[in-house]
XYZ file of C-alpha atoms in Angstrom:
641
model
C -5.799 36.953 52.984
C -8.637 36.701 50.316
C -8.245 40.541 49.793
C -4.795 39.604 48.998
C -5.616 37.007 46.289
C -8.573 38.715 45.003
C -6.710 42.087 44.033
C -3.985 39.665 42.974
C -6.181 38.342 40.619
C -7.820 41.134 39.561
C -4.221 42.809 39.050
C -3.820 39.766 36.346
C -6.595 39.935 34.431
C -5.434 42.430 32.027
C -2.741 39.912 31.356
C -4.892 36.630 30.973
C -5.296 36.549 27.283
C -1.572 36.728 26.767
C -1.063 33.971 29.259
C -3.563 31.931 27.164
C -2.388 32.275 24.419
C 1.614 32.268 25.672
C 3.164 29.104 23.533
C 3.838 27.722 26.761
C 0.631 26.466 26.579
C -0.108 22.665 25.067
C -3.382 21.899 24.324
C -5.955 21.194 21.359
C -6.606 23.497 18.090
C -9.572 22.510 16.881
C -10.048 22.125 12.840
C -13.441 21.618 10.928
C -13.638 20.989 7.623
C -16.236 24.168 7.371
C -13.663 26.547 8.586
C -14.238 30.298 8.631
C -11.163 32.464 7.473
C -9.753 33.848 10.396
C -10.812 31.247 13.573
C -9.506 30.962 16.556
C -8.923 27.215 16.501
C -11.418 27.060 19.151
C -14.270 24.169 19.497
C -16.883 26.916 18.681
C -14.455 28.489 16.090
C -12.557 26.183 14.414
C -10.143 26.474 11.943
C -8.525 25.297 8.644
C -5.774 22.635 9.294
C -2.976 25.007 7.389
C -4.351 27.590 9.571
C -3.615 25.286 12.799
C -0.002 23.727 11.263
C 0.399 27.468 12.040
C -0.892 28.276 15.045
C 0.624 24.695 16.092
C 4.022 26.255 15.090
C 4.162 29.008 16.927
C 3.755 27.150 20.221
C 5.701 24.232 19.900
C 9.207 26.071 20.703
C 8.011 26.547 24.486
C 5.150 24.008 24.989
C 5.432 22.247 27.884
C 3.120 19.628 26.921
C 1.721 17.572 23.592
C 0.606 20.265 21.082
C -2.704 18.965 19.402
C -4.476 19.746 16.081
C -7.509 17.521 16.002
C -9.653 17.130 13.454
C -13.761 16.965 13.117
C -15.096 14.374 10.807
C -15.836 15.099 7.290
C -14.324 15.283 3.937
C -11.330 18.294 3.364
C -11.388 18.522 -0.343
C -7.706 19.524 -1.010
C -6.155 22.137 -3.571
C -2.530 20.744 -2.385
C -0.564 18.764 -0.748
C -0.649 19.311 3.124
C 3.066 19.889 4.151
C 5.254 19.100 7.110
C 8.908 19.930 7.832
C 11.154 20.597 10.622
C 9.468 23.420 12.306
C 6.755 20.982 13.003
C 9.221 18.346 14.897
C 8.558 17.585 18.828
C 10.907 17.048 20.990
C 10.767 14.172 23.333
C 7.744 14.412 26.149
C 6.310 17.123 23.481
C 4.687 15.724 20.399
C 3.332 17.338 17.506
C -0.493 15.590 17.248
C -2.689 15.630 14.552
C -5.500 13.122 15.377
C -9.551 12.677 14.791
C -11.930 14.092 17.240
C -13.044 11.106 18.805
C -15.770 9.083 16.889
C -15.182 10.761 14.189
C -13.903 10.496 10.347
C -11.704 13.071 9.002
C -11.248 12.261 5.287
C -8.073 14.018 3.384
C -9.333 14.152 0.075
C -7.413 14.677 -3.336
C -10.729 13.753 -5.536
C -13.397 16.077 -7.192
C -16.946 15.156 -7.653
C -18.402 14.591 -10.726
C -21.951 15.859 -11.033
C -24.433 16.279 -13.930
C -24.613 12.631 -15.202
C -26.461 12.105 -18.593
C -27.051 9.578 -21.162
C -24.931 9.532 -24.420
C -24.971 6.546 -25.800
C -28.451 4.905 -25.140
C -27.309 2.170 -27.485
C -24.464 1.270 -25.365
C -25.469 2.185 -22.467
C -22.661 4.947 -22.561
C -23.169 8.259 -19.735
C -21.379 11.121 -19.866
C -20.372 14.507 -17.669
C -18.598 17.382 -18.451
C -15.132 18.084 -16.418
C -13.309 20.902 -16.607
C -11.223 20.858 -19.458
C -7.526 19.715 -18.706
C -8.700 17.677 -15.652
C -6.309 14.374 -15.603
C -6.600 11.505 -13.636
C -5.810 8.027 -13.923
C -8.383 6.724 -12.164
C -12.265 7.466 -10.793
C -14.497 5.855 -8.000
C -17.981 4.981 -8.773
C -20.046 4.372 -5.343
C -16.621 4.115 -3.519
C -15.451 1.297 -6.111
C -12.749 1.642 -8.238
C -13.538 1.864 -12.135
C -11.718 -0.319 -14.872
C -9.918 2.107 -17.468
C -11.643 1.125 -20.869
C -9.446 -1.804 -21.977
C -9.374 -4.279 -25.384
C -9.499 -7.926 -25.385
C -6.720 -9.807 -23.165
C -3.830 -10.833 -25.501
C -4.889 -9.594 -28.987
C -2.664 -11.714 -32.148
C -1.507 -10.218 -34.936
C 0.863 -7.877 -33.780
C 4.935 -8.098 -34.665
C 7.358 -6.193 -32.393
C 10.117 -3.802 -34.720
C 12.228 -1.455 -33.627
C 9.986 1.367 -32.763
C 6.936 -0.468 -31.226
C 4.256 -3.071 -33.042
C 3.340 -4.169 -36.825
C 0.043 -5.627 -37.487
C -1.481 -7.022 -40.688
C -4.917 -6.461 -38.967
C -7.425 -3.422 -38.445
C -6.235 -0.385 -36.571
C -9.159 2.097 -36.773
C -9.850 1.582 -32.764
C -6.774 3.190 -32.185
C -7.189 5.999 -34.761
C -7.832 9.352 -33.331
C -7.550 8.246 -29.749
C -5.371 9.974 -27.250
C -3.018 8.658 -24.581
C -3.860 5.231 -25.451
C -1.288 2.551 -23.455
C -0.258 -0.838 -24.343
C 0.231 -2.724 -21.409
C 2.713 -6.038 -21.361
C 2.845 -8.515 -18.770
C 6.150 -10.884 -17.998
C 6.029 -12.601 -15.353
C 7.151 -10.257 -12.319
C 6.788 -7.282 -14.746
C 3.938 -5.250 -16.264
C 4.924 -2.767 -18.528
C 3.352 0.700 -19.618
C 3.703 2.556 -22.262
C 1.968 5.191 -24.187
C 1.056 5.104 -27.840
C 2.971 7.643 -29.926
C 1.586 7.347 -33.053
C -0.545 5.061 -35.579
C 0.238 4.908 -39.032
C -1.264 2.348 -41.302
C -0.340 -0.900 -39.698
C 2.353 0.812 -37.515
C 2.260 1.663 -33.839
C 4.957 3.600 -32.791
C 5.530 3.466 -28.834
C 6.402 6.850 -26.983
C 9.910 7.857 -25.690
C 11.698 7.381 -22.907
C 9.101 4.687 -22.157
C 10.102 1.940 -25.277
C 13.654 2.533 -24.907
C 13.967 2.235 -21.479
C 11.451 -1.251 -21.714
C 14.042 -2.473 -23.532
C 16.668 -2.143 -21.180
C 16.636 -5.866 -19.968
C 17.414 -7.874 -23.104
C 16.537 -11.035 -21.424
C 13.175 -9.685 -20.420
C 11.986 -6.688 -22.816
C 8.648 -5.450 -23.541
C 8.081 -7.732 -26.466
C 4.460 -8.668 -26.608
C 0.828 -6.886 -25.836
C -1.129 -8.242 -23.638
C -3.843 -5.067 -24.056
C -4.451 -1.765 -25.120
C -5.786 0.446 -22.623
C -7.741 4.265 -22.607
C -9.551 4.504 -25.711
C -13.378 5.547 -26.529
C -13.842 2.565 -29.172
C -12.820 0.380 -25.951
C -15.322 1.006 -23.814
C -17.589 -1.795 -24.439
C -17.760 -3.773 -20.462
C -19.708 -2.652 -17.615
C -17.746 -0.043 -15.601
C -15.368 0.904 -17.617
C -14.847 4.489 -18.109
C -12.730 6.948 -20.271
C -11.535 10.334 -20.053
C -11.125 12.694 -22.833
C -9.242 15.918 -21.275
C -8.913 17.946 -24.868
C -13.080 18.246 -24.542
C -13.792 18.145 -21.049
C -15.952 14.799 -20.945
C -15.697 11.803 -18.859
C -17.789 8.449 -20.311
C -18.798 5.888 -18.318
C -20.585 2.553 -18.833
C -22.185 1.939 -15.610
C -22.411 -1.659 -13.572
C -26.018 -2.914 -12.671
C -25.966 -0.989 -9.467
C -24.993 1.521 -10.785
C -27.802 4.566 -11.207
C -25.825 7.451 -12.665
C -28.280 10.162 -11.594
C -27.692 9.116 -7.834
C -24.253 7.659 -8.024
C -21.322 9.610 -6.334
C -18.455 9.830 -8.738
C -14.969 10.895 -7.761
C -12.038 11.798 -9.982
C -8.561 11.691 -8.158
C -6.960 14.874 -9.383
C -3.630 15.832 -6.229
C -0.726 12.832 -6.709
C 0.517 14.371 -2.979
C -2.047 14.573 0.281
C 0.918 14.791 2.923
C 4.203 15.622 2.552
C 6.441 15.651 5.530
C 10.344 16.060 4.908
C 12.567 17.112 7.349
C 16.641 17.289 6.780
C 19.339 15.451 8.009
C 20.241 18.231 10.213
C 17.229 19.003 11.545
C 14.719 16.010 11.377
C 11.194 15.871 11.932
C 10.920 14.402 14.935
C 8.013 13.343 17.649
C 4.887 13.941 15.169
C 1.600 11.761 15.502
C -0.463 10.904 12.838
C -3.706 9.500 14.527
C -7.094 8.470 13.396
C -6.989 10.032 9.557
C -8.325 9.151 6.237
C -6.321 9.840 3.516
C -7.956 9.351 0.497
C -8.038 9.564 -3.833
C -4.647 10.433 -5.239
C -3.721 9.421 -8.352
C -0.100 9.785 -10.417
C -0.069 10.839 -13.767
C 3.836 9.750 -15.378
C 2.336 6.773 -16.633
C 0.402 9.169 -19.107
C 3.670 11.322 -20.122
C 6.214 9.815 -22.735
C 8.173 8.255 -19.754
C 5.017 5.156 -19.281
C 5.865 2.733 -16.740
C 8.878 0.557 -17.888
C 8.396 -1.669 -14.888
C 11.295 -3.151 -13.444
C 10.186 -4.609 -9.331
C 8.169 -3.694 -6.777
C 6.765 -0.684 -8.143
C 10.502 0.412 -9.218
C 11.531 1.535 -12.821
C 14.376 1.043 -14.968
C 17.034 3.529 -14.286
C 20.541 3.899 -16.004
C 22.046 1.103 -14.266
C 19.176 -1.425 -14.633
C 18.720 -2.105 -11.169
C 16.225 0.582 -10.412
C 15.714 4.066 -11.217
C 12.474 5.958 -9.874
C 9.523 4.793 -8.323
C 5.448 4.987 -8.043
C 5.825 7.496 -5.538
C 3.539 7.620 -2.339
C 1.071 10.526 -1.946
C 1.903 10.019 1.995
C 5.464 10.450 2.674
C 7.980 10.763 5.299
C 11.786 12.167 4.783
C 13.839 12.166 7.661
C 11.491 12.065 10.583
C 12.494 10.302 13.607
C 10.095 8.881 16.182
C 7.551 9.051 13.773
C 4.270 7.393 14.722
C 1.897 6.795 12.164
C -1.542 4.715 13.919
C -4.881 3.940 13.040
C -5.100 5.387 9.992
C -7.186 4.505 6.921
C -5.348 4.742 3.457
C -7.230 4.067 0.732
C -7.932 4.828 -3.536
C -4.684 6.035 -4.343
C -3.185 6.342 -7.610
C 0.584 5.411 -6.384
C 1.941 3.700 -3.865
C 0.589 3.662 -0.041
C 2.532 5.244 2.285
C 6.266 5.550 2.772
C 9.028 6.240 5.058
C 11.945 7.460 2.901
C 15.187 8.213 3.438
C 16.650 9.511 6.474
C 13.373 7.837 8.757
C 14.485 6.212 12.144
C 12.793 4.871 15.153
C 9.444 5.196 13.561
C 6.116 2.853 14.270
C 3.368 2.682 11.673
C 0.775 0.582 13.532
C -2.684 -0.379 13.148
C -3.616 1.593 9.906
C -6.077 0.058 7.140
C -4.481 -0.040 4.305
C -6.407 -0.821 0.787
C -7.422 -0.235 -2.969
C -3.693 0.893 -3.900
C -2.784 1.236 -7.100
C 1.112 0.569 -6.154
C 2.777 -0.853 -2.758
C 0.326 -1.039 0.197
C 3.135 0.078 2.458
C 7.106 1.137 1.287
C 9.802 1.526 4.080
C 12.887 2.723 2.787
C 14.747 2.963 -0.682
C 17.022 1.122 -2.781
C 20.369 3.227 -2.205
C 22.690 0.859 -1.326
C 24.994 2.751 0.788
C 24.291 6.416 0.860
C 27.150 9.061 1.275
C 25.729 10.922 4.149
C 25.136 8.050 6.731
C 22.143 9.997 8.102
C 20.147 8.908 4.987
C 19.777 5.616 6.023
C 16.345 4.066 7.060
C 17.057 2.591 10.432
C 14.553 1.093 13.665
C 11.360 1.070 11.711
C 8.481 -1.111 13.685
C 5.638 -1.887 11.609
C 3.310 -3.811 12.696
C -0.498 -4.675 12.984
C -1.639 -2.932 10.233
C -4.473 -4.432 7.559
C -2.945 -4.352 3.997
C -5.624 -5.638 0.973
C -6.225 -5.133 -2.705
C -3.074 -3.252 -3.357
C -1.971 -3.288 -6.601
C -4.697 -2.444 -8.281
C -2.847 -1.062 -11.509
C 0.419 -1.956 -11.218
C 0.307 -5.827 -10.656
C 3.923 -5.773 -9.606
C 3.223 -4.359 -6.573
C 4.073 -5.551 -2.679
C 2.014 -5.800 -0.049
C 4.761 -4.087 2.203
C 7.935 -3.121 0.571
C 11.165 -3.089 2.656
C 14.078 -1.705 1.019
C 17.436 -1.535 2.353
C 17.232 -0.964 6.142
C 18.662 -2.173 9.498
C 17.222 -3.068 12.621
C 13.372 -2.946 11.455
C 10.514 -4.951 12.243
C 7.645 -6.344 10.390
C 5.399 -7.594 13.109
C 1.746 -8.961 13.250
C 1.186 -7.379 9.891
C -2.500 -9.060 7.482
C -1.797 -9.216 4.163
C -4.401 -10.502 1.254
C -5.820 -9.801 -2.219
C -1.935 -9.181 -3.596
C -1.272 -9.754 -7.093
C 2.630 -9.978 -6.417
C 4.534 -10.398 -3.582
C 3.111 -10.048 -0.081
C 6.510 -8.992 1.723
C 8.895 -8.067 0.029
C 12.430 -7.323 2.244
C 16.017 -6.382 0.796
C 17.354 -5.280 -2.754
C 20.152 -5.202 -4.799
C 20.555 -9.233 -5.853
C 23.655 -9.612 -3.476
C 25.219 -6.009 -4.182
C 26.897 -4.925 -0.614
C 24.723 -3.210 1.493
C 23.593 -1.839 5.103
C 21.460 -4.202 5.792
C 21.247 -6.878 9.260
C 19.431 -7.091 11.733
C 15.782 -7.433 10.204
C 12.557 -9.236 11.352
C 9.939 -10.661 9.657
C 7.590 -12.558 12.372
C 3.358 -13.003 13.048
C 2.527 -11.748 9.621
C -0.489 -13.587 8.302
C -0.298 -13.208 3.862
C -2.685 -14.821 2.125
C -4.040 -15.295 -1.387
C -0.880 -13.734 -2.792
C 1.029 -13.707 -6.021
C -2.889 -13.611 -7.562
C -1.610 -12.055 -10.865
C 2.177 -12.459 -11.837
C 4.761 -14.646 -10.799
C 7.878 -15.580 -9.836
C 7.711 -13.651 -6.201
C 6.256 -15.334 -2.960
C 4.340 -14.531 0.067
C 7.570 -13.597 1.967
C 10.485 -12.775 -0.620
C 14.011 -11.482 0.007
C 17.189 -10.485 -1.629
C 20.264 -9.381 -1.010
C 22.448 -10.200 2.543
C 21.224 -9.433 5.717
C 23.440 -10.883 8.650
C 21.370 -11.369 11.805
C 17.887 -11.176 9.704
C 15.427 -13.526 11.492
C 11.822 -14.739 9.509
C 9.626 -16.489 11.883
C 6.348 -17.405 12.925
C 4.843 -16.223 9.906
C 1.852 -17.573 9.101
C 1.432 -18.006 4.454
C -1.316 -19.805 2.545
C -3.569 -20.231 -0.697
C -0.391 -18.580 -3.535
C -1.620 -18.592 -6.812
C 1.359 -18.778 -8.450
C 4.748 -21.380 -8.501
C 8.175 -20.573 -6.394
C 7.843 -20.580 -2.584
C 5.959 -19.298 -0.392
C 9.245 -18.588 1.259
C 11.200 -17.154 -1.219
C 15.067 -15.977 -0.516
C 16.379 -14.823 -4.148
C 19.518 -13.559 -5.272
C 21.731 -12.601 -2.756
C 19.891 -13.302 0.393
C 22.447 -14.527 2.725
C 22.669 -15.098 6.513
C 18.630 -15.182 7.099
C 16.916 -17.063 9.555
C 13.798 -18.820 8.370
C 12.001 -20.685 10.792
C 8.715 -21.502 13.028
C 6.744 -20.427 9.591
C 3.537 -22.006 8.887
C 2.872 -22.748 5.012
C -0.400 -24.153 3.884
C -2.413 -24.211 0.128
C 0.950 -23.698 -1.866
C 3.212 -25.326 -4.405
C 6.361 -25.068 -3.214
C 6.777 -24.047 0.908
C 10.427 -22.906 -0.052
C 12.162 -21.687 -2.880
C 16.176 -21.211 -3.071
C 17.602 -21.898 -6.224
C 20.611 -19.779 -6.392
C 24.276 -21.032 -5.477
C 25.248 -17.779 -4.448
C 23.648 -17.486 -1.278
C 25.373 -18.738 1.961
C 25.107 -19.149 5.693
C 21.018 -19.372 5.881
C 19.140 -21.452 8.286
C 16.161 -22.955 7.322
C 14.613 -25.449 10.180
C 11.368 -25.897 12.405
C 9.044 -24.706 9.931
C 5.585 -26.232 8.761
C 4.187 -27.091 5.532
C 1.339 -29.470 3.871
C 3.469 -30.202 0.985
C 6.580 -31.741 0.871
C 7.831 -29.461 -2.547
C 10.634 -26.930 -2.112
C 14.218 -26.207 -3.347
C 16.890 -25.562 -0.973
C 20.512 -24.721 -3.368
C 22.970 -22.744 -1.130
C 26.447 -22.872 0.333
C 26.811 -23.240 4.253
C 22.950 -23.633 4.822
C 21.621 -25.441 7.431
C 18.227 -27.361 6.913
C 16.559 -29.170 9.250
C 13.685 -30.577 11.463
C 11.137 -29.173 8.941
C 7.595 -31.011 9.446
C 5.557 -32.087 6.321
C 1.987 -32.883 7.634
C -0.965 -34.661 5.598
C -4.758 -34.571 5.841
C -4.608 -30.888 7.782
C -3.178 -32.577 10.815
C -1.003 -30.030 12.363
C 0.418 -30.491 15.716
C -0.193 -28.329 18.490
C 2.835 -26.349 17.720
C 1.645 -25.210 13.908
C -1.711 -24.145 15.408
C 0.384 -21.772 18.049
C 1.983 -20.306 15.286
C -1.132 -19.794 13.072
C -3.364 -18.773 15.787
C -0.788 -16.325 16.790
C -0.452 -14.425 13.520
C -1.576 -11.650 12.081
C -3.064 -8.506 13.866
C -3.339 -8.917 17.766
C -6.382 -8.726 19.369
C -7.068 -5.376 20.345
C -6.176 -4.505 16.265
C -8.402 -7.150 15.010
C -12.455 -6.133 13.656
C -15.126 -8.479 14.785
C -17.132 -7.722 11.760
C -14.507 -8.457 8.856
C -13.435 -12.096 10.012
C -10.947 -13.472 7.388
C -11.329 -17.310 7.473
C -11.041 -19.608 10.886
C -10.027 -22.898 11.517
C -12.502 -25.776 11.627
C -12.520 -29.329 13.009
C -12.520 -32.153 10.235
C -15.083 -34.844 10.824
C -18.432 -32.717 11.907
C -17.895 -33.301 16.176
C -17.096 -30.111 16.779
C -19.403 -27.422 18.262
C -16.890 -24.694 17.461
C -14.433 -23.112 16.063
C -10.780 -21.269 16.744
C -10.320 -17.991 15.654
C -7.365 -17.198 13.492
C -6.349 -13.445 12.543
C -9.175 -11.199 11.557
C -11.385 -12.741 13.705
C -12.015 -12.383 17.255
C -12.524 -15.472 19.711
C -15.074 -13.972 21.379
C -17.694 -14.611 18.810
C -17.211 -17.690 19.444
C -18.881 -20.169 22.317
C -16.767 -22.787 22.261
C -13.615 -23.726 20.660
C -12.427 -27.503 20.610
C -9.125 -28.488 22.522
C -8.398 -31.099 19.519
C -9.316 -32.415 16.738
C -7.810 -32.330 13.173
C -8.136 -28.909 11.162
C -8.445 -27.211 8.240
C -7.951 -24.002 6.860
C -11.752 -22.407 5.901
C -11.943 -19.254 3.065
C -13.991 -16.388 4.548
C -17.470 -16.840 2.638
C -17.025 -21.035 4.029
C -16.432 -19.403 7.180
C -19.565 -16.950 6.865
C -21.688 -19.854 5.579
C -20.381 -22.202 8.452
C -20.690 -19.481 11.050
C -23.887 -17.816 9.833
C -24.909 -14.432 10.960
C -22.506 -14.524 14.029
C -19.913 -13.512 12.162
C -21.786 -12.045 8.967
C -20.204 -8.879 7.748
């Protein structure tokens, strides 16, 4: 018997190699930022991650099992976009994997170093290095932090709107000679771009399409400058930097920390990292995204003659004024169905953060870190109302748990998460902070019909909200959306008026209740007659301000409390927002609750923090809502970051 089996054996090792390496087989290709041409995808021969998407290919038609590209940590400095499409679906009980080698930090990079700092301005404190010529960006990281784009003084006088851009009796010389120089207007929910065409005597001419189409809301034009933006003669602050492309030289006027012949200085330069667009006929379907860094994109229409005639949300005027293109996301989804998207880091883009666009169903995007956007910090779906081919509509999305902060870092009209018109989808358990608009937004159209129902809104903890504009709220919806339920939602500290709760034009046939509202002006805000059938009852607030104007509403058993003294069932609801435990980071704590009155040895944990740092946690007592550094300062080095 083992003669048998050892010349049976022996008769198959000629064959072994092609059983290996049969695409029956599922296991791991290995990719390493240092990749030799020509690997094996091996752990002692890794590859490049186009040469895996390859390899991964050719064995998904007959894999038996979850194909797996996993990546070593490091940075992969790209030259494009790293695409995805239908030959790279699963099929369900096969996935398509790409995920970090465990422990480690694979960074997707669209950003260049820039090297070879010097001094050029010793007067000003002005450095300068050489780029290649033609490089354009919109944005560059000094030390990991975002720089400020040189910028004038904050509503200059003087200046007349005509019919072709700006008069001014006063001194234009800073503007002379300069190129791609921006005015930038702000209106209440809408900052405006748009490039400088030309300067003549006390003329500035704005570019084309970019004036025109600023123009296209009478009620609310671009009518006013609130700054001029990318010019040398503006670069007078402490990191602020400017980019002349014609010569090849980036200037930079560096913060205290800054020591420019250490510092590590990276120029976004690739608008796309990841691409992934299936078809309605064949979708993308059963790919994991695990455990990836996707980092420095930037988008460069803002510079063209088009600008940035804002309109909402990170969407532009179009032909029909309610919303033409968008700040598009350099991580994007088209028709891929059972998507997963977890644990990911997103972070120093130049657009918007990632998105699931048309076609997406029955996707989760869970647990990823999402900050320093320049656009939306997450956008699910699109604003076409009711699409031709059914297919295209964005359907069963689950997001939830993920960490959403600073977004909007040049486009102040940005959402925390963006939800456009979609069915069936859950936001879930979602923290949102640092926003300078609107921290959910969910629906479009301003009551146009539409495919949406079905919604829900629920655990999200948003916070210091609406920082910059106004007229949005920390949960904000339009449009009608029967069976739509926002609950146990926990929103506090808005900068700005309107509600907290905000239903807007349209919204019809939403639930809103078992929300928490603390540290705003108004807990609700619904003050247009054309919205019917809502529900509004068992919610929370310390103030008694809102406005509640609707047909067929009902209101009721809404609690006002004073002096921080919420009942038992507004602390459930608080302590149960935001990320869940296993999601949350002991290190990065985001405020707790305290007892009033000094008799408390303790302290319970709200999102962002964990309870275990934490001895002891009193049963009563009456609380308030403590900002992180109170917290840090109350807590001391137990829960110092």
């Amino acid at each position: 018997m083992r003669k048998t089996t050892r010349s049976l054996l022996k008769s198959l090792l000629p064959f072994l190699p092609s059983l290996l390496c049969s695409p029956v087989w599922a296991g791991v290709l290995y990719v390493s930022p240092q990749a030799k041409p020509n690997a094996s995808c091996s752990a002692a021969d890794p590859c490049s991650l186009v040469q895996a998407r390859e390899r991964a290919r050719a064995l998904l038609p007959a894999a038996t099992g979850d194909v797996i590209v996993q990546l070593s940590g490091g940075v992969y400095e790209m030259n494009a976009a790293f695409t995805l499409d239908a030959r790279d679906a699963g099929r369900p009980g096969v996935h398509m994997v790409y995920q970090a080698a465990p422990g480690q930090i694979p960074i997707l990079s669209g950003g260049r170093p820039v090297v070879g700092w010097t001094l050029f301005d010793e007067d000003r404190d002005i450095w300068c290095a050489r780029v290649p010529t033609g490089l354009r960006t919109r944005q560059i990281y000094v030390n990991e932090v975002r720089a400020v784009r040189a910028r004038g003084q904050t509503d200059p006088g003087g200046f007349v709107k005509t019919g072709t851009g700006f008069r001014t009796s006063g001194n234009l010389d800073f503007l002379m000679g300069a190129r791609n120089a921006e005015v930038v207007s702000r209106l209440t929910w809408k900052e405006f771009r748009c490039p400088v065409d030309s300067v003549s005597g006390e003329e500035i001419r704005m570019a084309e399409p970019c004036w025109s189409q600023s123009q296209a809301d009478v009620s609310m034009p671009l009518n006013r400058i609130s700054w001029f933006e990318n010019a040398y003669s503006l670069l007078d602050e402490e990191g602020e930097w400017y980019l002349d492309d014609s010569c090849g030289r980036l200037y930079y006027k560096p913060r205290a920390a800054d020591n420019m012949l250490t510092a590590r200085v990276v120029a976004p330069v690739l608008e796309s990292l990841l691409i992934a667009r299936g078809t309605a006929d064949h979708p993308l379907a059963n790919l994991r995204i695990s455990g990836l860094t996707f980092a420095y994109s930037t988008w460069m229409l803002p510079s063209t003659g088009v600008g940035y005639p804002d309109l909402q949300s990170t969407y532009m005027y179009g032909d029909d004024g309610y919303g033409g293109d968008k700040i598009p996301s350099s991580v994007a989804f088209w028709f891929a169905d059972s998507l997963v998207l977890e644990d990911n880091a997103f972070r120093a883009m130049g657009g918007n953060g990632p998105a699931l666009e048309a076609g997406c169903r029955h996707d989760r995007i869970s647990g990823n870190r999402i900050a320093d956007i320049s656009g939306n910090g997450l956008h699910i779906g699109n604003i076409t109302a009711n699409p031709r081919d059914i297919r295209e509509r964005v359907e069963g999305i689950t997001v939830d748990n993920n960490s959403v902060a600073r977004i909007g870092q040049e486009y102040h009209g940005a959402c925390g998460i963006f939800v456009g018109y979609v069915a069936e989808t859950r936001v879930l358990h979602n923290d949102i902070s640092e926003v300078p608009y609107t921290g959910i937004s969910l629906g479009w159209g301003w009551g146009r019909p539409a495919n949406m129902k079905n919604n829900e809104v629920a655990y999200n903890h948003v916070h210091h909200h609406m920082n910059t504009l106004a007229d949005g709220g920390g949960i904000y919806t339009l449009g009608s959306q029967p069976g739509t339920r926002i609950h146990h939602n926990f929103v506090h500290d808005q900068a700005h008026d309107y509600g907290a709760l905000y239903p807007d034009q349209g919204s019809s046939y939403l639930r809103w209740d078992s929300n928490v509202v603390q540290g705003v002006r108004q807990w609700f805000f619904m003050s247009n007659g054309g919205m019917y059938g809502n529900a509004i009852f068992g919610n929370y607030s310390d103030t008694r301000s809102a406005v509640i104007v609707g047909i067929e509403c009902q209101v009721d058993s809404n609690h006002v409390v004073s002096d921080g003294e919420w009942p038992s069932g507004a602390l459930d609801i608080i302590a149960e927002a935001g990320l869940e435990m296993r999601f949350r980071e002991e290190s990065q704590p985001t405020g707790f609750l305290s007892a009033r009155g000094g008799k408390a040895k303790g302290a319970l944990a709200i999102p962002g923090t964990d309870p275990a740092l934490f001895k002891t946690a009193p049963q009563r007592g009456r609380w308030r809502w403590v900002a992180p550094a109170r917290a840090r300062n109350l807590l001391g080095a137990a829960i110092a970051p």
